[in-house]
GROMACS .gro file of C-alpha atoms in nm:
model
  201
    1UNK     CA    1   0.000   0.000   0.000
    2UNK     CA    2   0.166   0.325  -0.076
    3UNK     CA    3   0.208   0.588   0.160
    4UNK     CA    4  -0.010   0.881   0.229
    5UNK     CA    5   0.164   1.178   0.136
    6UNK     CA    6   0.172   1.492   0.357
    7UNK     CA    7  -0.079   1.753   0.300
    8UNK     CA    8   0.036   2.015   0.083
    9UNK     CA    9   0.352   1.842  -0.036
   10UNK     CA   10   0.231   1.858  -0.392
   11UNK     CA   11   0.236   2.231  -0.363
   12UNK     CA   12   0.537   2.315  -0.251
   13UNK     CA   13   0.738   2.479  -0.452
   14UNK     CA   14   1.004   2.230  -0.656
   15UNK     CA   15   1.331   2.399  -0.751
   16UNK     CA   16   1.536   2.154  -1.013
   17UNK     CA   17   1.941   2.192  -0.966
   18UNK     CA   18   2.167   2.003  -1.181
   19UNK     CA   19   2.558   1.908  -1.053
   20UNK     CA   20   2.767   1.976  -1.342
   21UNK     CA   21   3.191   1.848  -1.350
   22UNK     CA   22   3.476   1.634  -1.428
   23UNK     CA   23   3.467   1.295  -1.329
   24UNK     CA   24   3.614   1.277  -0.945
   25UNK     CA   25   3.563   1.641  -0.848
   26UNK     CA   26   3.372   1.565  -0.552
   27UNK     CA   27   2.999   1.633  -0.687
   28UNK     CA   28   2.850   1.328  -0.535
   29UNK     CA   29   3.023   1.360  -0.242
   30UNK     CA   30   2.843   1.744  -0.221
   31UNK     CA   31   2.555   1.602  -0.277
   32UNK     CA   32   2.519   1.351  -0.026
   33UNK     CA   33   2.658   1.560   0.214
   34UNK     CA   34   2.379   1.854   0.159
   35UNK     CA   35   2.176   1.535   0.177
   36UNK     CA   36   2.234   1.274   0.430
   37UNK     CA   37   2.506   1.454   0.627
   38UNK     CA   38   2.785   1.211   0.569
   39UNK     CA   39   3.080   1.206   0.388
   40UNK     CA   40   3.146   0.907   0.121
   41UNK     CA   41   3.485   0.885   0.022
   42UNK     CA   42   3.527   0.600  -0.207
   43UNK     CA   43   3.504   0.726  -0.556
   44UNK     CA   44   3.256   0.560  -0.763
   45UNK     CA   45   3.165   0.704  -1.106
   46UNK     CA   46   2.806   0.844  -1.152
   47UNK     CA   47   2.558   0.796  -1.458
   48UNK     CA   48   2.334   1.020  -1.296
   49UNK     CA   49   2.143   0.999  -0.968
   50UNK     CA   50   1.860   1.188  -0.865
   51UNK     CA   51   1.763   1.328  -0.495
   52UNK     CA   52   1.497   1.523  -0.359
   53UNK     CA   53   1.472   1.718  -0.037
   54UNK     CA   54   1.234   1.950   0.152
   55UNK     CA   55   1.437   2.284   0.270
   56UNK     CA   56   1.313   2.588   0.464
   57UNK     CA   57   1.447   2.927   0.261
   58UNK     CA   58   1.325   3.241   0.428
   59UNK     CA   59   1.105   3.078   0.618
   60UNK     CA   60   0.897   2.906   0.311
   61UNK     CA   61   0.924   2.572   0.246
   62UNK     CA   62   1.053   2.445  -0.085
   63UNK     CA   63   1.165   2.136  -0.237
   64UNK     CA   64   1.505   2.121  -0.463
   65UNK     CA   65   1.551   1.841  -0.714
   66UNK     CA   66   1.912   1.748  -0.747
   67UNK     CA   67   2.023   1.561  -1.054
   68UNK     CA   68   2.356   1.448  -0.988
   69UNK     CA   69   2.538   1.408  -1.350
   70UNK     CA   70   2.819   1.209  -1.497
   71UNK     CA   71   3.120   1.343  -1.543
   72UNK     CA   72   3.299   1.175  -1.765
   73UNK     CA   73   3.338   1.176  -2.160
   74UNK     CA   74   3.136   0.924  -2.268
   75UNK     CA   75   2.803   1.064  -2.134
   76UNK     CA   76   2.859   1.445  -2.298
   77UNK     CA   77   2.620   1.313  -2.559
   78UNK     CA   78   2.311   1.241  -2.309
   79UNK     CA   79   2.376   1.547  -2.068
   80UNK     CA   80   2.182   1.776  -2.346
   81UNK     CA   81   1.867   1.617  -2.190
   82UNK     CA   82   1.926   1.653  -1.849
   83UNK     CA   83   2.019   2.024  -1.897
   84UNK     CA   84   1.738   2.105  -2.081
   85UNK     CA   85   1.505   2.005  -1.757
   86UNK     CA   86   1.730   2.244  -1.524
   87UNK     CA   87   1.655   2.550  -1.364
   88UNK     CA   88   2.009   2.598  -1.241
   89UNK     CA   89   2.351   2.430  -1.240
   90UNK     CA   90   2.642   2.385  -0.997
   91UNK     CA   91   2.968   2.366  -1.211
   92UNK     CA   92   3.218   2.191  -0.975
   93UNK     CA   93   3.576   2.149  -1.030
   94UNK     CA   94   3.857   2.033  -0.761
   95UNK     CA   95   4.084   2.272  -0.610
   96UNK     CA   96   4.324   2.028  -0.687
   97UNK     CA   97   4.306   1.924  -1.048
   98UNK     CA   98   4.388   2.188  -1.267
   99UNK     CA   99   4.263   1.969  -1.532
  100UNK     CA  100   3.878   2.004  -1.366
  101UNK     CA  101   3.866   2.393  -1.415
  102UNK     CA  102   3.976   2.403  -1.796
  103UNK     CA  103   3.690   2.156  -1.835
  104UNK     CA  104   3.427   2.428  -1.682
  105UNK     CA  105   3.463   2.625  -1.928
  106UNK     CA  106   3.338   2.342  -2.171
  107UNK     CA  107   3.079   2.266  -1.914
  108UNK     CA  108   2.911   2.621  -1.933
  109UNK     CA  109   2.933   2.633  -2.314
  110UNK     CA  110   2.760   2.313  -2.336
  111UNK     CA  111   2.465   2.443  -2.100
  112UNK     CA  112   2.455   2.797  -2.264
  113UNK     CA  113   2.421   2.593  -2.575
  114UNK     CA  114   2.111   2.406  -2.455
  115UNK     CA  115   1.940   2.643  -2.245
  116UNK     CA  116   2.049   2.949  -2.469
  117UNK     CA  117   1.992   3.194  -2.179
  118UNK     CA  118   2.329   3.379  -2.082
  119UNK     CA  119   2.150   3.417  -1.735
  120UNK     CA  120   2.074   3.111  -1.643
  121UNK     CA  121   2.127   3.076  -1.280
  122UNK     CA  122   2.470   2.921  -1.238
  123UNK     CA  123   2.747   2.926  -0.976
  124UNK     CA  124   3.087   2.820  -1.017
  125UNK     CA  125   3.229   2.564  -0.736
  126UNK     CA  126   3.575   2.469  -0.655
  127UNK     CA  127   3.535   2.166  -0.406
  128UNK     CA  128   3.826   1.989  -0.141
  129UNK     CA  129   3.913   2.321   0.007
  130UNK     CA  130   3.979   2.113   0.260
  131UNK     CA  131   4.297   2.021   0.087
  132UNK     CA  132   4.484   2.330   0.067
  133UNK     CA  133   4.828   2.196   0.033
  134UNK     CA  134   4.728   2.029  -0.292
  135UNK     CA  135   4.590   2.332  -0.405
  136UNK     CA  136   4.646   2.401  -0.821
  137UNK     CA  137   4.419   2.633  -0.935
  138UNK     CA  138   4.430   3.000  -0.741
  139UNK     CA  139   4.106   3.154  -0.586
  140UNK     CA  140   4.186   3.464  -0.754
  141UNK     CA  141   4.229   3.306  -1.092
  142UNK     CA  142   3.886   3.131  -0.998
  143UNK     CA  143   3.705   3.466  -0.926
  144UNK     CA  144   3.868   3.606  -1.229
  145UNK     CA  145   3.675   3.355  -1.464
  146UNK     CA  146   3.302   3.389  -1.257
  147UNK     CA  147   3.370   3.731  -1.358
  148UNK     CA  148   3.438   3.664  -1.642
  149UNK     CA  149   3.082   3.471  -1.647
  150UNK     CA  150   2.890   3.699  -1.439
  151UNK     CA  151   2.865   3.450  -1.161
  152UNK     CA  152   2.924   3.390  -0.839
  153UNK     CA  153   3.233   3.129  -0.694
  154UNK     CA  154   3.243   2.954  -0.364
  155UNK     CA  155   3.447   2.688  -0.224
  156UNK     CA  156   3.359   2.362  -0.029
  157UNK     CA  157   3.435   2.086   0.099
  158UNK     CA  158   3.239   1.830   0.119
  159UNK     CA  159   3.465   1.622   0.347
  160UNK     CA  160   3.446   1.908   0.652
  161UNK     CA  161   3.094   2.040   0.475
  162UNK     CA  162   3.265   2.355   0.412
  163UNK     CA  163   2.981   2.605   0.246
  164UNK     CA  164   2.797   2.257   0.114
  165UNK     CA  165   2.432   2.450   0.223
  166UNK     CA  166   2.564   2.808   0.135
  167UNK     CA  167   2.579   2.664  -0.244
  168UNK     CA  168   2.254   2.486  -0.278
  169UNK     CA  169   2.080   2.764  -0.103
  170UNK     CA  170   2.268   3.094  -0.257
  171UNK     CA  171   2.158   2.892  -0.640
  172UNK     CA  172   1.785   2.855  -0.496
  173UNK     CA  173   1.726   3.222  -0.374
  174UNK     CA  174   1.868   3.297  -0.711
  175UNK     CA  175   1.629   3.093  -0.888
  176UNK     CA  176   1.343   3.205  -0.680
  177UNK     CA  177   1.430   3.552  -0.753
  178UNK     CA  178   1.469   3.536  -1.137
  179UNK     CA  179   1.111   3.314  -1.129
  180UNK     CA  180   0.944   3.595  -0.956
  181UNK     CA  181   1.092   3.890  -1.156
  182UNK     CA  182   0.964   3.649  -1.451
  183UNK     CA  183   0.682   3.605  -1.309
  184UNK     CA  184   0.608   3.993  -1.255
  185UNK     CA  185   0.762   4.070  -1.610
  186UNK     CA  186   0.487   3.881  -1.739
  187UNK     CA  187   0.229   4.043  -1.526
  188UNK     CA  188   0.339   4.397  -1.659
  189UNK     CA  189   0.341   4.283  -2.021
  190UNK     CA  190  -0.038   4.175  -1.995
  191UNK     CA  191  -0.159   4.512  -1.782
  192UNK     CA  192   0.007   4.676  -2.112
  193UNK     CA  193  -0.171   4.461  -2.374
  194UNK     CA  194  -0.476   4.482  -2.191
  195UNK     CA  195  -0.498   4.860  -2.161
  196UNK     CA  196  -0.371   4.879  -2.553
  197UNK     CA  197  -0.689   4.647  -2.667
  198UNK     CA  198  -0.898   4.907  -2.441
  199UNK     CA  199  -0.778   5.178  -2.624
  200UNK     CA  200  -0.841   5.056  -2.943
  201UNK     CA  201  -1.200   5.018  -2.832
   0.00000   0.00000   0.00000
């Protein structure tokens, strides 16, 4: 028998984030972190896994869908699909693989590509702060390219949970924030048709 869901749960607002990277970076290891608390260190490679979870964001509750991709080469061809069905991405790369943040940039061309929409919310990760004396790619010359985007860049670690909520949170109120100035956009542009058809009448 399947289980009763909670009243109101299929109103709740559902937010879809997709976790974008090389292969190894760390982006299941964010994930599970932001959702079960706990740290998984063995690295297994990801086709793509999907989670859900109920969050409280200025004091509304919301759910965020979390599609967890595959990073390596062989799945660039199906990854058109799942970006098409996001609302906002999480480009990770390791702090420690210099490797990981040349491949961003191929990462954010391929979304741009699918989505076209420059403003897409998207914010640029670098994960294992938490190993700093393996450190290859600068935080300035990290900054320098989400300028370069127009985005924002945070670091984590998903082994300490550096800044894992700040991440999925700061990309949510983003997306909330561009749905409602759509949202009111739209709003504006039918006052304005409506008062032009009463003119003409």
């Amino acid at each position: 028998m399947a289980a009763n869901k909670p009243k109101g749960q299929n109103s709740l607002a559902l937010h879809k984030v997709i976790m974008v990277g090389s292969g190894g970076v760390g982006k299941s290891a964010l994930t599970l972190q932001f959702m079960y608390d706990e740290f998984v260190e063995d690295y297994e490679p990801t086709k793509a896994d999907s989670y859900r979870k109920k969050v409280v964001l200025d004091g509304e509750e919301v759910q965020i869908d979390i599609l967890d991709t595959a990073g390596q080469e062989d799945y660039a061809a199906i990854r058109d699909n799942y970006f098409r069905s996001g609302e906002g991405f999480l480009c990770v790369f390791s702090i420690t693989e210099l490797e990981s943040f040349a491949a961003t940039a191929d990462f954010r061309e391929q979304i741009l590509r699918v989505k076209e929409d420059e403003n897409v919310p998207f914010l640029l990760v670098g994960n294992k702060s938490d190993l700093e004396d393996k450190r290859q790619v600068s935080i300035e010359e990290a900054k320098n390219r989400a300028d370069q985007w127009n985005v924002n860049y945070v670091e984590t670690s998903a082994k300490t949970r550096a800044n894992v909520d700040k991440v999925i949170t700061h990309l949510i109120t983003h997306l909330i924030t561009q749905r409602i100035s759509c949202q009111f956009l739209r709003y504006t542009c039918l006052l304005l048709f409506i008062v032009c058809m009463l003119k003409l009448f």
